[in-house]
Amino acid sequence: MIRGKFITLEGVEGVGKTTNLAFIKEHLEKYNIPVVVTREPGGTLLAEKIRQLLLDADSEAISEQAELLMMFAARAQHIKHVIEPALAQGNWVISDRFTDATFAYQGGGRCMKVSTIEWLEQFVQGPLRPDLTLLLDAPIEVGMARVKKRAVIDRFEAEKMSFFERVRRGYLVQMELYPERIKLIKANQPLVEVQRAISEALRVLLR
Ligand code: Z5A
């Protein structure tokens, strides 16, 4: 059995990750590729419970250390029970966020030490890294404007603009570190243009 490919979608909120996940699934299925769609934090029963705890805006103050460890606890479950088995069975896995989000949010946003995140990445993932990461990038105000009609604001969405600016910068730093893996997609353009750029980026994997 040929191992599947692992694709992740990243970016600050409202840039269109969820919207384009559906597009990528449809696009790959045209090539008869079996696709498993998932998300982080989440993807398993336990990881989704951790997600609820992380996003709950009314919870007690969660320490930065606890937040980081909860992200990786959810990820450990997700890898063991969803990502690795699916890849081993030849499926392509598309995840709405993965570890680049930890470098961007906990590293950039919360200013936690990169070396700590790198250690946890190695501990939890071993050699597992995405084959391709699509970084949807747009000025923070663009994503915010797209999601501002939402009724419920989660714990992350309640953060200040400066937090999201650091997150965006954190993502761009990751892209500079891993230019072969992380492809920047300009998200501040009509959806049809975004999807054209995504199809182009996928072409490398489909060869
Ligand atoms: N988090 C973390 O801190 N550390 C980690 O390691 C991980 C995660 C893995 C999870 O939230 C939170 O966890 C996240 C980071 C943290 N917190 N924040 N913020 P999530 O991933 O579920 O939430 P999100 O990023 O807030 O997702 P979102 O708000 O749903 O955004 P999106 O998926 O990127 O956007 P969308 O739902 O596809 O699109 C939003 C709207 O824009 C929608 O109406 C679309 O129709 C519209 N849209 C999309 N593209 C376009 C274009 N091109 N033009 C016009 N309109 C568009």
mmCIF file of C-alpha atoms and ligand atoms in Angstrom:
data_model
loop_
_atom_site.group_PDB
_atom_site.id
_atom_site.type_symbol
_atom_site.label_atom_id
_atom_site.label_comp_id
_atom_site.label_asym_id
_atom_site.label_seq_id
_atom_site.Cartn_x
_atom_site.Cartn_y
_atom_site.Cartn_z
ATOM 1 C CA MET A 1 0.000 0.000 0.000
ATOM 2 C CA ILE A 2 1.421 3.428 -0.979
ATOM 3 C CA ARG A 3 1.314 5.841 1.931
ATOM 4 C CA GLY A 4 -0.995 8.848 1.401
ATOM 5 C CA LYS A 5 0.013 12.509 1.504
ATOM 6 C CA PHE A 6 -0.542 14.815 4.439
ATOM 7 C CA ILE A 7 -1.786 18.343 3.620
ATOM 8 C CA THR A 8 -2.431 21.061 6.194
ATOM 9 C CA LEU A 9 -4.239 24.396 5.937
ATOM 10 C CA GLU A 10 -3.102 27.296 8.067
ATOM 11 C CA GLY A 11 -3.753 30.980 8.641
ATOM 12 C CA VAL A 12 -5.407 33.379 11.045
ATOM 13 C CA GLU A 13 -9.153 33.219 11.565
ATOM 14 C CA GLY A 14 -11.508 33.978 8.705
ATOM 15 C CA VAL A 15 -8.947 33.600 5.900
ATOM 16 C CA GLY A 16 -10.945 30.722 4.395
ATOM 17 C CA LYS A 17 -9.397 27.496 5.704
ATOM 18 C CA THR A 18 -12.702 25.663 6.215
ATOM 19 C CA THR A 19 -14.116 26.922 2.904
ATOM 20 C CA ASN A 20 -11.079 25.752 0.952
ATOM 21 C CA LEU A 21 -10.801 22.422 2.743
ATOM 22 C CA ALA A 22 -14.018 21.389 0.999
ATOM 23 C CA PHE A 23 -12.622 22.612 -2.322
ATOM 24 C CA ILE A 24 -9.390 20.604 -1.903
ATOM 25 C CA LYS A 25 -11.333 17.455 -1.029
ATOM 26 C CA GLU A 26 -13.451 17.783 -4.179
ATOM 27 C CA HIS A 27 -10.398 18.601 -6.285
ATOM 28 C CA LEU A 28 -8.473 15.511 -5.117
ATOM 29 C CA GLU A 29 -11.477 13.253 -5.495
ATOM 30 C CA LYS A 30 -11.541 14.164 -9.198
ATOM 31 C CA TYR A 31 -8.207 12.279 -9.343
ATOM 32 C CA ASN A 32 -9.807 9.304 -7.503
ATOM 33 C CA ILE A 33 -7.716 9.997 -4.424
ATOM 34 C CA PRO A 34 -9.315 8.804 -1.156
ATOM 35 C CA VAL A 35 -9.403 11.778 1.212
ATOM 36 C CA VAL A 36 -9.817 12.063 4.985
ATOM 37 C CA VAL A 37 -10.696 15.546 6.219
ATOM 38 C CA THR A 38 -9.963 16.492 9.812
ATOM 39 C CA ARG A 39 -9.079 19.424 12.057
ATOM 40 C CA GLU A 40 -7.000 20.590 15.022
ATOM 41 C CA PRO A 41 -7.420 20.854 17.842
ATOM 42 C CA GLY A 42 -9.783 17.918 17.423
ATOM 43 C CA GLY A 43 -10.337 14.983 15.110
ATOM 44 C CA THR A 44 -10.996 12.298 17.766
ATOM 45 C CA LEU A 45 -13.527 12.075 20.591
ATOM 46 C CA LEU A 46 -10.989 13.006 23.252
ATOM 47 C CA ALA A 47 -9.252 15.652 21.119
ATOM 48 C CA GLU A 48 -12.631 17.299 20.405
ATOM 49 C CA LYS A 49 -13.263 17.435 24.189
ATOM 50 C CA ILE A 50 -9.892 19.122 24.632
ATOM 51 C CA ARG A 51 -10.868 21.542 21.842
ATOM 52 C CA GLN A 52 -14.038 22.500 23.722
ATOM 53 C CA LEU A 53 -11.997 23.191 26.864
ATOM 54 C CA LEU A 54 -9.490 25.280 24.882
ATOM 55 C CA LEU A 55 -12.092 27.387 23.082
ATOM 56 C CA ASP A 56 -14.427 27.929 26.047
ATOM 57 C CA ALA A 57 -14.357 31.683 26.672
ATOM 58 C CA ASP A 58 -15.867 31.198 30.177
ATOM 59 C CA SER A 59 -13.270 28.749 31.497
ATOM 60 C CA GLU A 60 -10.862 29.584 34.315
ATOM 61 C CA ALA A 61 -7.736 31.339 33.039
ATOM 62 C CA ILE A 62 -5.729 28.676 31.178
ATOM 63 C CA SER A 63 -1.987 29.038 31.706
ATOM 64 C CA GLU A 64 0.203 29.284 28.600
ATOM 65 C CA GLN A 65 1.914 26.053 29.571
ATOM 66 C CA ALA A 66 -1.406 24.225 29.994
ATOM 67 C CA GLU A 67 -2.642 25.578 26.649
ATOM 68 C CA LEU A 68 0.481 24.363 24.862
ATOM 69 C CA LEU A 69 0.330 20.914 26.458
ATOM 70 C CA MET A 70 -3.404 20.576 25.693
ATOM 71 C CA MET A 71 -2.697 21.332 22.010
ATOM 72 C CA PHE A 72 -0.089 18.574 21.923
ATOM 73 C CA ALA A 73 -2.202 16.143 23.986
ATOM 74 C CA ALA A 74 -5.016 16.537 21.437
ATOM 75 C CA ARG A 75 -2.464 16.181 18.620
ATOM 76 C CA ALA A 76 -1.031 12.951 20.060
ATOM 77 C CA GLN A 77 -4.508 11.374 20.006
ATOM 78 C CA HIS A 78 -5.206 12.753 16.553
ATOM 79 C CA ILE A 79 -1.990 11.340 15.086
ATOM 80 C CA LYS A 80 -2.365 7.911 16.697
ATOM 81 C CA HIS A 81 -6.047 7.352 15.972
ATOM 82 C CA VAL A 82 -6.720 9.288 12.761
ATOM 83 C CA ILE A 83 -3.743 10.691 10.833
ATOM 84 C CA GLU A 84 -1.273 7.778 10.902
ATOM 85 C CA PRO A 85 -3.837 4.996 10.244
ATOM 86 C CA ALA A 86 -5.394 6.982 7.378
ATOM 87 C CA LEU A 87 -2.016 7.704 5.730
ATOM 88 C CA ALA A 88 -0.929 4.074 6.168
ATOM 89 C CA GLN A 89 -4.101 2.944 4.361
ATOM 90 C CA GLY A 90 -3.246 5.167 1.386
ATOM 91 C CA ASN A 91 -5.636 8.030 2.153
ATOM 92 C CA TRP A 92 -4.609 11.624 1.729
ATOM 93 C CA VAL A 93 -5.252 13.500 4.962
ATOM 94 C CA ILE A 94 -6.213 17.184 4.904
ATOM 95 C CA SER A 95 -6.140 18.875 8.282
ATOM 96 C CA ASP A 96 -7.602 22.283 9.117
ATOM 97 C CA ARG A 97 -4.528 23.413 11.148
ATOM 98 C CA PHE A 98 -1.611 21.406 12.597
ATOM 99 C CA THR A 99 1.671 22.213 14.337
ATOM 100 C CA ASP A 100 2.469 25.384 12.380
ATOM 101 C CA ALA A 101 -0.535 26.803 14.272
ATOM 102 C CA THR A 102 1.252 26.026 17.543
ATOM 103 C CA PHE A 103 4.380 27.868 16.380
ATOM 104 C CA ALA A 104 2.185 30.793 15.267
ATOM 105 C CA TYR A 105 -0.298 31.024 18.185
ATOM 106 C CA GLN A 106 1.635 29.715 21.188
ATOM 107 C CA GLY A 107 5.065 30.732 19.837
ATOM 108 C CA GLY A 108 4.169 34.007 18.084
ATOM 109 C CA GLY A 109 0.939 34.984 19.833
ATOM 110 C CA ARG A 110 1.810 33.899 23.388
ATOM 111 C CA CYS A 111 5.578 34.418 22.985
ATOM 112 C CA MET A 112 6.439 30.921 24.229
ATOM 113 C CA LYS A 113 9.918 29.553 23.569
ATOM 114 C CA VAL A 114 10.282 28.034 20.112
ATOM 115 C CA SER A 115 12.726 25.421 21.437
ATOM 116 C CA THR A 116 10.040 24.109 23.840
ATOM 117 C CA ILE A 117 7.564 23.765 20.958
ATOM 118 C CA GLU A 118 10.212 22.076 18.821
ATOM 119 C CA TRP A 119 10.902 19.590 21.624
ATOM 120 C CA LEU A 120 7.200 18.747 21.957
ATOM 121 C CA GLU A 121 6.859 18.477 18.180
ATOM 122 C CA GLN A 122 9.609 15.863 18.094
ATOM 123 C CA PHE A 123 8.271 14.055 21.181
ATOM 124 C CA VAL A 124 4.680 13.815 19.920
ATOM 125 C CA GLN A 125 5.163 13.514 16.169
ATOM 126 C CA GLY A 126 8.500 11.758 15.693
ATOM 127 C CA PRO A 127 9.281 12.211 11.978
ATOM 128 C CA LEU A 128 5.688 13.076 10.947
ATOM 129 C CA ARG A 129 5.489 16.419 9.106
ATOM 130 C CA PRO A 130 3.003 17.597 6.467
ATOM 131 C CA ASP A 131 3.947 17.001 2.826
ATOM 132 C CA LEU A 132 2.375 20.334 1.919
ATOM 133 C CA THR A 133 1.072 23.254 3.966
ATOM 134 C CA LEU A 134 -1.107 25.930 2.395
ATOM 135 C CA LEU A 135 -0.753 29.153 4.348
ATOM 136 C CA LEU A 136 -3.738 31.390 3.607
ATOM 137 C CA ASP A 137 -2.515 34.873 4.332
ATOM 138 C CA ALA A 138 -4.361 38.200 4.467
ATOM 139 C CA PRO A 139 -4.268 41.316 6.647
ATOM 140 C CA ILE A 140 -5.876 40.554 10.023
ATOM 141 C CA GLU A 141 -8.769 42.980 9.404
ATOM 142 C CA VAL A 142 -9.840 40.996 6.314
ATOM 143 C CA GLY A 143 -10.407 37.737 8.218
ATOM 144 C CA MET A 144 -11.957 39.571 11.163
ATOM 145 C CA ALA A 145 -14.461 41.317 8.898
ATOM 146 C CA ARG A 146 -15.454 37.988 7.362
ATOM 147 C CA VAL A 147 -16.250 36.338 10.699
ATOM 148 C CA LYS A 148 -17.554 39.282 12.732
ATOM 149 C CA LYS A 149 -21.213 38.266 12.260
ATOM 150 C CA ARG A 150 -20.649 35.129 14.352
ATOM 151 C CA ALA A 151 -22.801 34.984 17.490
ATOM 152 C CA VAL A 152 -20.304 33.187 19.754
ATOM 153 C CA ILE A 153 -16.771 34.500 20.322
ATOM 154 C CA ASP A 154 -14.303 31.811 21.492
ATOM 155 C CA ARG A 155 -11.344 32.215 23.862
ATOM 156 C CA PHE A 156 -8.871 32.915 21.042
ATOM 157 C CA GLU A 157 -11.157 35.258 19.131
ATOM 158 C CA ALA A 158 -11.378 37.395 22.276
ATOM 159 C CA GLU A 159 -7.658 38.281 21.948
ATOM 160 C CA LYS A 160 -6.428 41.745 20.904
ATOM 161 C CA MET A 161 -5.355 42.746 17.373
ATOM 162 C CA SER A 162 -1.692 42.794 18.460
ATOM 163 C CA PHE A 163 -1.987 39.086 19.363
ATOM 164 C CA PHE A 164 -3.221 38.241 15.858
ATOM 165 C CA GLU A 165 -0.524 40.380 14.257
ATOM 166 C CA ARG A 166 2.084 38.315 16.151
ATOM 167 C CA VAL A 167 0.322 35.114 15.040
ATOM 168 C CA ARG A 168 0.402 36.220 11.401
ATOM 169 C CA ARG A 169 4.099 37.058 11.729
ATOM 170 C CA GLY A 170 4.674 33.667 13.380
ATOM 171 C CA TYR A 171 3.203 31.934 10.340
ATOM 172 C CA LEU A 172 5.378 33.964 7.963
ATOM 173 C CA VAL A 173 8.474 33.007 9.964
ATOM 174 C CA GLN A 174 7.518 29.329 9.615
ATOM 175 C CA MET A 175 7.184 29.842 5.864
ATOM 176 C CA GLU A 176 10.660 31.376 5.686
ATOM 177 C CA LEU A 177 12.050 28.400 7.615
ATOM 178 C CA TYR A 178 10.304 25.774 5.449
ATOM 179 C CA PRO A 179 9.839 27.304 1.983
ATOM 180 C CA GLU A 180 9.737 23.883 0.282
ATOM 181 C CA ARG A 181 6.790 22.720 2.379
ATOM 182 C CA ILE A 182 4.792 25.888 3.133
ATOM 183 C CA LYS A 183 3.170 27.649 0.170
ATOM 184 C CA LEU A 184 1.694 31.085 0.671
ATOM 185 C CA ILE A 185 -1.756 31.630 -0.818
ATOM 186 C CA LYS A 186 -2.975 35.226 -0.951
ATOM 187 C CA ALA A 187 -6.382 34.979 0.735
ATOM 188 C CA ASN A 188 -7.369 38.607 0.169
ATOM 189 C CA GLN A 189 -8.705 38.000 -3.340
ATOM 190 C CA PRO A 190 -11.889 36.514 -4.820
ATOM 191 C CA LEU A 191 -12.460 32.878 -3.861
ATOM 192 C CA VAL A 192 -12.060 31.712 -7.454
ATOM 193 C CA GLU A 193 -8.541 33.219 -7.524
ATOM 194 C CA VAL A 194 -7.673 31.675 -4.145
ATOM 195 C CA GLN A 195 -8.789 28.292 -5.443
ATOM 196 C CA ARG A 196 -6.806 28.692 -8.654
ATOM 197 C CA ALA A 197 -3.669 29.277 -6.538
ATOM 198 C CA ILE A 198 -4.488 26.248 -4.373
ATOM 199 C CA SER A 199 -4.914 23.992 -7.443
ATOM 200 C CA GLU A 200 -1.538 25.200 -8.689
ATOM 201 C CA ALA A 201 0.121 24.393 -5.344
ATOM 202 C CA LEU A 202 -1.464 20.922 -5.306
ATOM 203 C CA ARG A 203 -0.126 20.140 -8.756
ATOM 204 C CA VAL A 204 3.330 19.362 -7.325
ATOM 205 C CA LEU A 205 1.893 16.595 -5.147
ATOM 206 C CA LEU A 206 -0.327 15.236 -7.909
ATOM 207 C CA ARG A 207 2.546 14.717 -10.347
HETATM 208 N N1 Z5A B 1 -4.993 26.913 17.840
HETATM 209 C C1 Z5A B 1 -3.845 27.190 18.543
HETATM 210 O O1 Z5A B 1 -3.774 28.191 19.260
HETATM 211 N N2 Z5A B 1 -2.777 26.345 18.463
HETATM 212 C C2 Z5A B 1 -2.810 25.205 17.713
HETATM 213 O O2 Z5A B 1 -1.828 24.461 17.687
HETATM 214 C C3 Z5A B 1 -4.013 24.934 16.973
HETATM 215 C C4 Z5A B 1 -5.072 25.811 17.051
HETATM 216 C C5 Z5A B 1 -4.082 23.704 16.129
HETATM 217 C C6 Z5A B 1 -9.178 26.876 16.527
HETATM 218 O O3 Z5A B 1 -10.063 27.554 15.816
HETATM 219 C C7 Z5A B 1 -8.403 27.819 17.413
HETATM 220 O O4 Z5A B 1 -7.347 27.083 17.992
HETATM 221 C C8 Z5A B 1 -7.779 28.908 16.594
HETATM 222 C C9 Z5A B 1 -6.279 28.784 16.827
HETATM 223 C C10 Z5A B 1 -6.140 27.827 17.955
HETATM 224 N N3 Z5A B 1 -8.222 30.149 17.094
HETATM 225 N N4 Z5A B 1 -8.407 31.219 16.496
HETATM 226 N N5 Z5A B 1 -8.635 32.271 16.171
HETATM 227 P P1 Z5A B 1 -10.487 27.201 14.338
HETATM 228 O O5 Z5A B 1 -9.359 26.746 13.503
HETATM 229 O O6 Z5A B 1 -11.700 26.400 14.369
HETATM 230 O O7 Z5A B 1 -10.960 28.653 14.022
HETATM 231 P P2 Z5A B 1 -10.659 29.770 13.082
HETATM 232 O O8 Z5A B 1 -9.325 29.947 12.514
HETATM 233 O O9 Z5A B 1 -11.155 30.874 13.914
HETATM 234 O O10 Z5A B 1 -11.513 29.334 11.839
HETATM 235 P P3 Z5A B 1 -12.538 30.161 11.116
HETATM 236 O O11 Z5A B 1 -12.861 31.413 11.835
HETATM 237 O O12 Z5A B 1 -13.669 29.257 10.790
HETATM 238 O O13 Z5A B 1 -11.776 30.645 9.832
HETATM 239 P P4 Z5A B 1 -11.529 29.960 8.437
HETATM 240 O O14 Z5A B 1 -11.871 28.516 8.493
HETATM 241 O O15 Z5A B 1 -10.180 30.332 8.018
HETATM 242 O O16 Z5A B 1 -12.569 30.740 7.499
HETATM 243 P P5 Z5A B 1 -13.904 30.199 6.742
HETATM 244 O O17 Z5A B 1 -14.907 29.750 7.792
HETATM 245 O O18 Z5A B 1 -13.561 29.288 5.649
HETATM 246 O O19 Z5A B 1 -14.352 31.574 6.092
HETATM 247 C C11 Z5A B 1 -14.866 32.639 6.865
HETATM 248 C C12 Z5A B 1 -15.909 33.425 6.010
HETATM 249 O O20 Z5A B 1 -15.247 34.060 4.931
HETATM 250 C C13 Z5A B 1 -16.999 32.541 5.372
HETATM 251 O O21 Z5A B 1 -18.214 33.242 5.404
HETATM 252 C C14 Z5A B 1 -16.527 32.355 3.933
HETATM 253 O O22 Z5A B 1 -17.582 32.162 3.045
HETATM 254 C C15 Z5A B 1 -15.837 33.687 3.684
HETATM 255 N N6 Z5A B 1 -14.723 33.609 2.712
HETATM 256 C C16 Z5A B 1 -13.752 32.665 2.613
HETATM 257 N N7 Z5A B 1 -12.887 32.944 1.612
HETATM 258 C C17 Z5A B 1 -13.314 34.113 1.063
HETATM 259 C C18 Z5A B 1 -12.821 34.934 -0.016
HETATM 260 N N8 Z5A B 1 -11.729 34.624 -0.721
HETATM 261 N N9 Z5A B 1 -13.505 36.074 -0.282
HETATM 262 C C19 Z5A B 1 -14.610 36.409 0.424
HETATM 263 N N10 Z5A B 1 -15.129 35.682 1.444
HETATM 264 C C20 Z5A B 1 -14.487 34.543 1.766
#
